[in-house]
C-alpha atoms as a PDB file:
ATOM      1  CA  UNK A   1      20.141  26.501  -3.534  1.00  0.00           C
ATOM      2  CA  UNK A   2      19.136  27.457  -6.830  1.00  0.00           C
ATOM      3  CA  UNK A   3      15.158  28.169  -6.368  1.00  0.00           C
ATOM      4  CA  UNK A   4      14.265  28.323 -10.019  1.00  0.00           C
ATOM      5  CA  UNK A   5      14.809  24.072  -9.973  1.00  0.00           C
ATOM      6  CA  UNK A   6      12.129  23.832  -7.505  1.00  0.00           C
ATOM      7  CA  UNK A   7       8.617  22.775  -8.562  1.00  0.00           C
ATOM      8  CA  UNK A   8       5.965  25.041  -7.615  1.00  0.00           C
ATOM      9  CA  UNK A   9       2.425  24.339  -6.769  1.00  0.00           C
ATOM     10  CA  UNK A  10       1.300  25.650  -9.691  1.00  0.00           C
ATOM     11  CA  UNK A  11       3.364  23.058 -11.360  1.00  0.00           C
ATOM     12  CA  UNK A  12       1.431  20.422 -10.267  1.00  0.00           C
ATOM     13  CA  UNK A  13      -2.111  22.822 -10.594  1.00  0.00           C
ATOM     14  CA  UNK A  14      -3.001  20.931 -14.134  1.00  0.00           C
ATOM     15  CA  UNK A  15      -6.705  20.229 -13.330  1.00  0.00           C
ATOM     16  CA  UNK A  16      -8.704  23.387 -12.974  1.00  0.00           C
ATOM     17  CA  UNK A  17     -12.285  21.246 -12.838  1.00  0.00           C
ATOM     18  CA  UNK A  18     -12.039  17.747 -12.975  1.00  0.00           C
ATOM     19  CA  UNK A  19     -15.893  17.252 -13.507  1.00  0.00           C
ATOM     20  CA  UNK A  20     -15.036  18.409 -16.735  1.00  0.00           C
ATOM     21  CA  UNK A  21     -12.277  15.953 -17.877  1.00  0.00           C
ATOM     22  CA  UNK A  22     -11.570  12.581 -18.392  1.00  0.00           C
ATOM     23  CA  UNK A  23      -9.250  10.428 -16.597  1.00  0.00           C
ATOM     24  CA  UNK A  24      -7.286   9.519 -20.064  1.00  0.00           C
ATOM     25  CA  UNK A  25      -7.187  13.276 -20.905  1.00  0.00           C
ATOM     26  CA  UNK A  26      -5.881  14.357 -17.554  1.00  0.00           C
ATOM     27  CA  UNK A  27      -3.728  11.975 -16.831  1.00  0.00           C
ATOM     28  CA  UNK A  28      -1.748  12.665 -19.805  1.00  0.00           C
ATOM     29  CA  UNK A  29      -0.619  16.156 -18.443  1.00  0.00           C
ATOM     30  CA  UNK A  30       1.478  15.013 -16.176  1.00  0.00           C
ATOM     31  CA  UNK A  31       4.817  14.938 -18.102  1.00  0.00           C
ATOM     32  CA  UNK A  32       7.090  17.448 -15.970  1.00  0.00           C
ATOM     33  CA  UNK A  33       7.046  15.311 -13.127  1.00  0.00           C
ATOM     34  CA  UNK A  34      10.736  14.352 -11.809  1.00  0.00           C
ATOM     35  CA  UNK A  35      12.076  11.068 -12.245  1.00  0.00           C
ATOM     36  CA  UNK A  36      13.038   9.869  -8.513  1.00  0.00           C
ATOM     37  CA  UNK A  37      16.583   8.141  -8.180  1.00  0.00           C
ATOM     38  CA  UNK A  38      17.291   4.261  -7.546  1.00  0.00           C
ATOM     39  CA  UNK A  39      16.664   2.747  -4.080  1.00  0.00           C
ATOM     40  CA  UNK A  40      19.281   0.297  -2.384  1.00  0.00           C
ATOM     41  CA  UNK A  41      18.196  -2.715  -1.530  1.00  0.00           C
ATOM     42  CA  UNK A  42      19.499  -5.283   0.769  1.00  0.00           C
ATOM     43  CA  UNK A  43      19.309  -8.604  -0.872  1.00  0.00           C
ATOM     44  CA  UNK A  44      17.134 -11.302   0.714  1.00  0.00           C
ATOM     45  CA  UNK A  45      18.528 -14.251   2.039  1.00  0.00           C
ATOM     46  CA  UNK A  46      19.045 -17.356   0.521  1.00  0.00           C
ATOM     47  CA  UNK A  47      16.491 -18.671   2.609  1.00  0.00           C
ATOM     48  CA  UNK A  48      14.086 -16.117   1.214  1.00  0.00           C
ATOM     49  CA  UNK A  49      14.735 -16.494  -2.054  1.00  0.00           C
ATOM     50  CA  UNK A  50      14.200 -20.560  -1.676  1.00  0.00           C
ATOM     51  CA  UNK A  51      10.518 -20.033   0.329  1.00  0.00           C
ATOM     52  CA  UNK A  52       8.953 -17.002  -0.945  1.00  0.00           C
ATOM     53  CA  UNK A  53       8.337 -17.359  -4.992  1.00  0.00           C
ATOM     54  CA  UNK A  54       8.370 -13.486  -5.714  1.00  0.00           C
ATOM     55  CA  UNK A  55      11.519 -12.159  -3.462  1.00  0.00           C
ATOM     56  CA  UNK A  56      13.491 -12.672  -6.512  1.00  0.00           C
ATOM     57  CA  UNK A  57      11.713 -10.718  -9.088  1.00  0.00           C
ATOM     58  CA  UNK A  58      14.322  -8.137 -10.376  1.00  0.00           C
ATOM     59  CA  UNK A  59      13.084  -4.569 -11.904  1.00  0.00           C
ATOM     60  CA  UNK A  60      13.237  -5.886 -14.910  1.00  0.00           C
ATOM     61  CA  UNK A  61      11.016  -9.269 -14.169  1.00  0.00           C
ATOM     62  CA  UNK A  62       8.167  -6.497 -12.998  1.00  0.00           C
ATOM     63  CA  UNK A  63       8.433  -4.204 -15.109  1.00  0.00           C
ATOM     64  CA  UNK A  64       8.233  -6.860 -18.088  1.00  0.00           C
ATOM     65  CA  UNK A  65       5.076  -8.507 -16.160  1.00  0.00           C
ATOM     66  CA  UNK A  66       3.066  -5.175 -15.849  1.00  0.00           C
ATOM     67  CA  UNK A  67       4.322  -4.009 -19.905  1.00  0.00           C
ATOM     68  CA  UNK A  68       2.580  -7.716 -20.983  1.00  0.00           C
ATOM     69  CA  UNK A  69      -0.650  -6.833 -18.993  1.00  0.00           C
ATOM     70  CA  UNK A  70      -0.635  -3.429 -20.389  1.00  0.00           C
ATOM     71  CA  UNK A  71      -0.336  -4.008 -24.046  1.00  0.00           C
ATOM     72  CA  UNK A  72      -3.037  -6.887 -23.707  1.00  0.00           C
ATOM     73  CA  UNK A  73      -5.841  -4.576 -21.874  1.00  0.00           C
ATOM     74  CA  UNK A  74      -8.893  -4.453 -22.935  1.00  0.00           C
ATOM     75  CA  UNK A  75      -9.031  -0.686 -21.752  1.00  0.00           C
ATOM     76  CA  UNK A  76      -5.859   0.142 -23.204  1.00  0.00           C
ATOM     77  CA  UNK A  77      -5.072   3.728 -21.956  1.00  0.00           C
ATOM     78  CA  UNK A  78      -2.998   6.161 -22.105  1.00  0.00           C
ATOM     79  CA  UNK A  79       0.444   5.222 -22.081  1.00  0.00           C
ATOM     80  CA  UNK A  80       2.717   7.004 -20.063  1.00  0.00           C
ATOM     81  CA  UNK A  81       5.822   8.506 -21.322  1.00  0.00           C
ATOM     82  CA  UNK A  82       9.141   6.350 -20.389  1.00  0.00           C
ATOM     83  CA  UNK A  83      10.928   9.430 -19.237  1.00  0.00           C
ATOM     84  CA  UNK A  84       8.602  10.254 -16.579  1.00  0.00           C
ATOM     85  CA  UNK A  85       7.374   9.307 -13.200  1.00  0.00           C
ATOM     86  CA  UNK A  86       4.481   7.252 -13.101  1.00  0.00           C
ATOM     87  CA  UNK A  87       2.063   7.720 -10.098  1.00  0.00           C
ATOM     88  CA  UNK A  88       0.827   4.151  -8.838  1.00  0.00           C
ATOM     89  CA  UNK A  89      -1.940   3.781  -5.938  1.00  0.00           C
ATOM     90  CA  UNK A  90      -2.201   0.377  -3.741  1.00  0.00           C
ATOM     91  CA  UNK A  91      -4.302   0.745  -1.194  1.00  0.00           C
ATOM     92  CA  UNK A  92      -5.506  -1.651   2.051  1.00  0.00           C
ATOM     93  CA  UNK A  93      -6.004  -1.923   5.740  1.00  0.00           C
ATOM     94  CA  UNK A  94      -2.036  -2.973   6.210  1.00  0.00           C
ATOM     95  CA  UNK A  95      -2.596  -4.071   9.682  1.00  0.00           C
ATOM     96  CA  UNK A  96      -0.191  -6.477   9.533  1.00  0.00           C
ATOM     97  CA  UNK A  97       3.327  -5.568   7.411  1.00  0.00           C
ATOM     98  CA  UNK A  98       3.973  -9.150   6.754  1.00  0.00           C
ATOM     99  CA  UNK A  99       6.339 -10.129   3.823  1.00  0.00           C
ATOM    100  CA  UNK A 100       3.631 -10.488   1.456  1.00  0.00           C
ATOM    101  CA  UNK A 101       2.391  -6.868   1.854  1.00  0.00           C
ATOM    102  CA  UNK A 102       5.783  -5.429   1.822  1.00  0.00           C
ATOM    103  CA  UNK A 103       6.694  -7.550  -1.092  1.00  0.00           C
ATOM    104  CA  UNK A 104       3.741  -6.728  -2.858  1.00  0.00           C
ATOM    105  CA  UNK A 105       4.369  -2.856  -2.407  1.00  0.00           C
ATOM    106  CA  UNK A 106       8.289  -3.497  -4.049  1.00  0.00           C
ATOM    107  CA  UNK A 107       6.488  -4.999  -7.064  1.00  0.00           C
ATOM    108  CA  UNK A 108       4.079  -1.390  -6.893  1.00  0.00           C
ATOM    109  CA  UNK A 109       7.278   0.331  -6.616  1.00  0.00           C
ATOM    110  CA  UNK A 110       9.050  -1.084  -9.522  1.00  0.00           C
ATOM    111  CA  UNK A 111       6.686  -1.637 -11.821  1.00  0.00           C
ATOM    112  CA  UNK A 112       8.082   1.181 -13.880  1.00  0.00           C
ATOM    113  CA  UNK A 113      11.406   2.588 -14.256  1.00  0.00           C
ATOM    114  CA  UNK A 114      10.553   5.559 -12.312  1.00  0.00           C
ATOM    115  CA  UNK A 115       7.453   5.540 -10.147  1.00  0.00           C
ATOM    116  CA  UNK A 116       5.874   7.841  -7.592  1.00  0.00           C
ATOM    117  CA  UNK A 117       4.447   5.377  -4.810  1.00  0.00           C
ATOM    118  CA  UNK A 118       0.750   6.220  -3.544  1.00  0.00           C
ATOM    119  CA  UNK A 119      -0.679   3.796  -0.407  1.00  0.00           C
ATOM    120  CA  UNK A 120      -4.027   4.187   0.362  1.00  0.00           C
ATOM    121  CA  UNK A 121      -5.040   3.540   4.374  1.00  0.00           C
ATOM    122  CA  UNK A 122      -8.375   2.320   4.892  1.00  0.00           C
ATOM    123  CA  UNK A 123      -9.948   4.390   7.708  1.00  0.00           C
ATOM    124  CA  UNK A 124     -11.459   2.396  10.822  1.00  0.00           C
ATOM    125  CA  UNK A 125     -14.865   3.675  10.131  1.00  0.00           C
ATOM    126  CA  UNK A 126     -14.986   2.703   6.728  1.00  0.00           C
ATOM    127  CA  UNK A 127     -13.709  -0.739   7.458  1.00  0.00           C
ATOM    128  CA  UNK A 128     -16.074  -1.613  10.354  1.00  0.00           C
ATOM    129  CA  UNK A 129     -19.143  -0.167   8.371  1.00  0.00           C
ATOM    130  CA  UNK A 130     -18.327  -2.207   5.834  1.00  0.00           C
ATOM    131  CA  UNK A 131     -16.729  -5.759   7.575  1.00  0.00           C
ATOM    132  CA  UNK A 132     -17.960  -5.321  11.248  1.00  0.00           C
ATOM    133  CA  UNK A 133     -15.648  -4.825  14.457  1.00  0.00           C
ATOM    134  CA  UNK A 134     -15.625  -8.149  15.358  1.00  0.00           C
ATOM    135  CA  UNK A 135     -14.955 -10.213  12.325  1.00  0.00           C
ATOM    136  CA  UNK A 136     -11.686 -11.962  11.402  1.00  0.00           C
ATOM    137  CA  UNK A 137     -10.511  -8.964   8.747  1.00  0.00           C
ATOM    138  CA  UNK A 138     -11.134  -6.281  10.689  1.00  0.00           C
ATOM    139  CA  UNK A 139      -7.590  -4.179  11.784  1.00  0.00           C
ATOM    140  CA  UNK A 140      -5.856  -5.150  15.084  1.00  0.00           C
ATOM    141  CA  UNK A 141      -4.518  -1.816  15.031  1.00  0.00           C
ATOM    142  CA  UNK A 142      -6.410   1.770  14.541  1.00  0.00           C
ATOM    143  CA  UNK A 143      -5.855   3.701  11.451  1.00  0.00           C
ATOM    144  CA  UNK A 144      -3.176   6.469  12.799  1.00  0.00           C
ATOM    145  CA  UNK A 145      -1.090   3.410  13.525  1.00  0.00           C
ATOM    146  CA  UNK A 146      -1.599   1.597  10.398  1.00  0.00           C
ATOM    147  CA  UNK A 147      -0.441   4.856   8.749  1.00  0.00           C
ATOM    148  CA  UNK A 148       2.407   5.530  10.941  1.00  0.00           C
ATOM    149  CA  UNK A 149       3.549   2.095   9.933  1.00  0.00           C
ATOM    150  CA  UNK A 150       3.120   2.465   6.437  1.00  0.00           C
ATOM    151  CA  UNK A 151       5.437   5.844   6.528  1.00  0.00           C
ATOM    152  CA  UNK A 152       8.534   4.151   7.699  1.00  0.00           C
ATOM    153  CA  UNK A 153       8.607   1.585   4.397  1.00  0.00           C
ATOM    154  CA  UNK A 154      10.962   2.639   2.296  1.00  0.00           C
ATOM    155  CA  UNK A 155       8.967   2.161  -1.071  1.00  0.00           C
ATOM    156  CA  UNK A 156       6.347   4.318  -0.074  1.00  0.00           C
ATOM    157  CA  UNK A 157       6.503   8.101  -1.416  1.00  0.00           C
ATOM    158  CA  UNK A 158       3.201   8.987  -0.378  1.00  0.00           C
ATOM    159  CA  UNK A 159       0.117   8.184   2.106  1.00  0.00           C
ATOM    160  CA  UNK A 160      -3.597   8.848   1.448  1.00  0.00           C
ATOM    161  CA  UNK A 161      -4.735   8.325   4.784  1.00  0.00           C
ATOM    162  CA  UNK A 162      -8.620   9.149   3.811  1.00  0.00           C
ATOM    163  CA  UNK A 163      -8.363   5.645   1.176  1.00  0.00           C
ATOM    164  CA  UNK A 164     -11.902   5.574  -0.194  1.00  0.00           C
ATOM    165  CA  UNK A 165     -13.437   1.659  -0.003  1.00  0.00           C
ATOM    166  CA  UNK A 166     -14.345   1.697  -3.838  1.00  0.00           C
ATOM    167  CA  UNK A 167     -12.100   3.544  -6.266  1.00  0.00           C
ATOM    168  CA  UNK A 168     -13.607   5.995  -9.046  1.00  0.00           C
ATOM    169  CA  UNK A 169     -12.769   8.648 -11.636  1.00  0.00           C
ATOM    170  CA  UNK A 170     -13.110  11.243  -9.852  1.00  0.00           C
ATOM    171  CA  UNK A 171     -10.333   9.852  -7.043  1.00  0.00           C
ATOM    172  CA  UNK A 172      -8.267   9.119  -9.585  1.00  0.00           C
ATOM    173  CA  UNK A 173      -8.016  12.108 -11.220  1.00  0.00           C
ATOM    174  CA  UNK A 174      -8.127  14.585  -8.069  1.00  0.00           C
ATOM    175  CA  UNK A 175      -5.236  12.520  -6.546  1.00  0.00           C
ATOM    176  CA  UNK A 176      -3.293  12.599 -10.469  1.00  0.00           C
ATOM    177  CA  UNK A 177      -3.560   8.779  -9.961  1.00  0.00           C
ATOM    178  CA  UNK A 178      -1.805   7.024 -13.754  1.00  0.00           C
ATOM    179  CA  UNK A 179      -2.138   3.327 -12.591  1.00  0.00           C
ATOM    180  CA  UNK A 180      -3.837   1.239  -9.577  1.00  0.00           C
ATOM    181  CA  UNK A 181      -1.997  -1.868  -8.346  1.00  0.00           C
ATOM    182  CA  UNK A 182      -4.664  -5.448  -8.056  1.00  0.00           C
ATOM    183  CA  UNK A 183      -3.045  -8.443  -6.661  1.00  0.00           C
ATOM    184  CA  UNK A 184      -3.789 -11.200  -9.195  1.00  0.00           C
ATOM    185  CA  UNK A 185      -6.079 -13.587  -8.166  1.00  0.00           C
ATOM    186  CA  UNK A 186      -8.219 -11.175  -6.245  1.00  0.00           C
ATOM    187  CA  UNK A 187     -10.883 -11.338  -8.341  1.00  0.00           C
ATOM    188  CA  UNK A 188     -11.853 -14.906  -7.826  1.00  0.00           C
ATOM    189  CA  UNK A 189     -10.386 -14.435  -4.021  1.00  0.00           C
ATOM    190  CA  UNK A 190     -14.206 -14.617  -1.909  1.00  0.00           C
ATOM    191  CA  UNK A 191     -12.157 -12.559   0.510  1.00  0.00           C
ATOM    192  CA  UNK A 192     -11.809  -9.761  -1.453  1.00  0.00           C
ATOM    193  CA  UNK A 193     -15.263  -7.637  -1.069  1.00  0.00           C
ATOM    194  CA  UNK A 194     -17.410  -7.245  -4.319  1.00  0.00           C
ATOM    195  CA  UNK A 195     -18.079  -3.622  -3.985  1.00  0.00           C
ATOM    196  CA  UNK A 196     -14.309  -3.118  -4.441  1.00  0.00           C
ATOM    197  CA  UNK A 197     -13.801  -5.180  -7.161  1.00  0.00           C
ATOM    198  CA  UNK A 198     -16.345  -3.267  -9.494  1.00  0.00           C
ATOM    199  CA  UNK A 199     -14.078   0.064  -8.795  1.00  0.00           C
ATOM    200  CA  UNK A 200     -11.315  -2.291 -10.075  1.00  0.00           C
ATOM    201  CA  UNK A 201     -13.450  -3.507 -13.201  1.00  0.00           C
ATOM    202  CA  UNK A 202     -14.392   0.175 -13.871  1.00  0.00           C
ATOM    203  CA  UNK A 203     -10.929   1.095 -13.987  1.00  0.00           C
ATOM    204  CA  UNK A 204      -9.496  -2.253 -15.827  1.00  0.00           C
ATOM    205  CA  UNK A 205     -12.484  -1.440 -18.628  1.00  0.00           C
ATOM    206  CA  UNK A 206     -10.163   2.366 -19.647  1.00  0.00           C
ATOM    207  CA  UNK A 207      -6.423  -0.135 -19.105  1.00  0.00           C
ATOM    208  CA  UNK A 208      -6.028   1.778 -15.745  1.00  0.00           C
ATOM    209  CA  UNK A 209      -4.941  -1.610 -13.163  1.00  0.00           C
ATOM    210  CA  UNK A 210      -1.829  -3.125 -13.349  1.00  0.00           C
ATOM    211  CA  UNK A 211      -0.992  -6.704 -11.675  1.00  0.00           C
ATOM    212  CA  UNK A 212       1.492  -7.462  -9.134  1.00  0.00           C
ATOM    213  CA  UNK A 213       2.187 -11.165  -8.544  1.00  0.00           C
ATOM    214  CA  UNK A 214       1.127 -13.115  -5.528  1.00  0.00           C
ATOM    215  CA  UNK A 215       3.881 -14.150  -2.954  1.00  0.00           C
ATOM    216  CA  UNK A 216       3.434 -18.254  -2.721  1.00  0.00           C
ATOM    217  CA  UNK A 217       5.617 -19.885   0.237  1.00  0.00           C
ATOM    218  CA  UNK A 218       3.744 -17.611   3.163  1.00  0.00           C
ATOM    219  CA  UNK A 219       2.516 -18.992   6.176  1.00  0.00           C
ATOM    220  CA  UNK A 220      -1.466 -18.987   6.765  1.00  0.00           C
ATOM    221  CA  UNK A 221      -2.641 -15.847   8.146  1.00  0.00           C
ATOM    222  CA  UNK A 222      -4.152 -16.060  11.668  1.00  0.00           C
ATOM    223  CA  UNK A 223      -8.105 -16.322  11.324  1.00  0.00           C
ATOM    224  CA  UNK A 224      -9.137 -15.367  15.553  1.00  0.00           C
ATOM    225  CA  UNK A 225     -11.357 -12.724  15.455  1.00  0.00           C
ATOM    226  CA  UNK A 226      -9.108  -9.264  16.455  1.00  0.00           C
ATOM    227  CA  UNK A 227     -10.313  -6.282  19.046  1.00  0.00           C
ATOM    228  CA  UNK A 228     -12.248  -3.555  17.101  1.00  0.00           C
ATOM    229  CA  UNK A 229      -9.195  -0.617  16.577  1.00  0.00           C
ATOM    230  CA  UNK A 230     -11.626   1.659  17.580  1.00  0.00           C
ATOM    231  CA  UNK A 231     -12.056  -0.002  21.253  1.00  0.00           C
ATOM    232  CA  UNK A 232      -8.324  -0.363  21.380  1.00  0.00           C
ATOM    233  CA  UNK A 233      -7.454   2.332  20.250  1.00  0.00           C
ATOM    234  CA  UNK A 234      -9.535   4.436  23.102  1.00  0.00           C
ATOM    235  CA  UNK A 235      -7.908   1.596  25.745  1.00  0.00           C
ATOM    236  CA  UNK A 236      -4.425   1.366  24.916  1.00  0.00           C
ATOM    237  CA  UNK A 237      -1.921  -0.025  27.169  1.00  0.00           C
ATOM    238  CA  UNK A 238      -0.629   2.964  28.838  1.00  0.00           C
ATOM    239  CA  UNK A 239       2.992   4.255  28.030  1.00  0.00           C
ATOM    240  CA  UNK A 240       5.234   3.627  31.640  1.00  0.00           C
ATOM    241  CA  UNK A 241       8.705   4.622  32.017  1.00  0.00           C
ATOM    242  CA  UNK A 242      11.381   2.568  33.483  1.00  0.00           C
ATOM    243  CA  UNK A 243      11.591   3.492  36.843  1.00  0.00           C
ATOM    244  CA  UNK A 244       7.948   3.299  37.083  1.00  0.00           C
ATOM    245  CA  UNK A 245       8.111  -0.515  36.038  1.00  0.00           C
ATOM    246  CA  UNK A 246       8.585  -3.576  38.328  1.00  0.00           C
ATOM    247  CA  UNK A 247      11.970  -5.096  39.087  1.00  0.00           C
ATOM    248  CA  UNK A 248      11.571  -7.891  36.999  1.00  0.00           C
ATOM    249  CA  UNK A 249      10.034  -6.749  34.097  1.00  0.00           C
ATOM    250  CA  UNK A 250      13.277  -4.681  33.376  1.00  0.00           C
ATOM    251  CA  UNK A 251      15.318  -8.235  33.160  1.00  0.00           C
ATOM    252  CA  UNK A 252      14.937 -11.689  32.935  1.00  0.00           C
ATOM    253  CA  UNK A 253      17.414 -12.898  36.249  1.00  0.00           C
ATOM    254  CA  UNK A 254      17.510 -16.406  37.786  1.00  0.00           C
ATOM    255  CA  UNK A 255      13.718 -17.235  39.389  1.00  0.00           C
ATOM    256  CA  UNK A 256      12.624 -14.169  38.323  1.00  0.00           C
ATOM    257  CA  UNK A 257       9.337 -13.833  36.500  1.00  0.00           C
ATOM    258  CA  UNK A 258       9.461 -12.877  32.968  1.00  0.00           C
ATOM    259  CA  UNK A 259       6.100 -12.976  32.202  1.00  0.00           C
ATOM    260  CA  UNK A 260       4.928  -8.790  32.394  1.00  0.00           C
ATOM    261  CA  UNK A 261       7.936  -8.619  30.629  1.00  0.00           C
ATOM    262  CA  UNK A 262       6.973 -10.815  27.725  1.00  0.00           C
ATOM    263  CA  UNK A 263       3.350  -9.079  27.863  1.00  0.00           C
ATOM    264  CA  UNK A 264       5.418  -5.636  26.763  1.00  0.00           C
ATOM    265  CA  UNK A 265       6.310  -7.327  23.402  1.00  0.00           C
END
């Protein structure tokens, strides 16, 4: 392998004090980066495509979407270069990988021609401090989980497992952050916590957000109050092997009680 082709650290070393620099300025140094290739994707079922309004959405649909936004910013920054990668950040809890979180990170993913995908985990601390253990949005699951998860989707280039709560400058430019992805809608959504959105406005103000569409057509989310992750997480069901589990929770015969089985799932 020809070494000389291989980026080195000092490559990506642009920003030698970022309290002296402005997002717009340093952002715009990041030219050299590769362009990544195109990703296969299966196509959805008809089904799909007949349910859930955004499954459709070609490259092209996005990528036009996120261009109108753009160009009609109040903030209107710095434009990145069309031959480059362009570093987008989402960030959440992403407890739950249902099809409108996935979905919503393939808009993230192709809302330029080449992009460099950045998801931002919320850590369990943060989230309880802020929403409580016991309330209806706190995670199910703890944060290593949430993160493991997050590392097997296949739009995802890159996790920030330390996510801060509200988004600033300074995160921005220390993680060489060009755009950050808002759901539209969130910020009329009382869901969505206040102290977030005025990151979001902060950054919307310099043209630094860029919209994905909501996914209409998905079920209601479940509203019980979940576990807190960190209780769980410190009582998880521990792992058994085979041989050490009862006869009938290896197979579901005639009579036989399927029920330890089912509480495996």
């Amino acid at each position: 392998m020809d070494t000389s082709s291989v980026l080195s650290d000092e490559d990506y070393d642009v920003i030698s004090n970022p309290g002296q620099r402005s997002l717009e300025s340093s952002v715009a140094d990041f030219g050299h980066v590769i362009a990544c290739g195109p990703i296969r994707e299966i196509p959805p079922t008809d089904a799909a495509r007949h349910t859930l309004s955004t499954v459709s959405l070609t490259a092209v649909d996005i990528q036009a979407y996120v261009g109108t936004a753009l160009s009609t910013a109040a903030g209107r920054g710095v434009r990145c270069p069309a031959d480059r990668t362009v570093r987008v950040y989402v960030d959440g809890m992403f407890d739950v990988l249902d099809a409108g979180r996935m979905l919503r990170l393939r808009q993230a993913k192709l809302s330029f021609a080449s992009v460099h995908l950045m998801v931002g985990v919320f850590p369990d601390e943060a989230i309880c401090h802020v929403l409580g253990s016991g309330t209806a949005t706190a995670p199910r699951y703890p944060h290593v989980e949430r993160c493991e998860a997050i590392r097997h989707v296949k739009w995802v280039d890159e996790i920030v497992p330390d996510a801060p709560w509200v988004l600033d400058d300074a995160f921005m430019i220390d993680k060489r952050i060009d755009y950050v992805v808002l759901e539209e809608g969130s910020s009329v959504n009382p869901e969505f916590d206040k102290e977030r959105l005025k990151g979001y406005d902060e950054l919307k103000r310099i043209g630094r957000v860029i919209p994905v569409r909501r996914t209409v057509g998905l079920v209601p989310k479940l509203t019980a109050p979940p576990a807190s992750p960190l209780s769980r997480s410190a009582n998880a069901t521990p792992y058994k092997s085979p041989s050490e589990l009862e006869p009938d929770t290896l197979q579901k015969g005639e009579g036989g009680s399927a029920s330890a089985l089912d509480a495996q799932c």
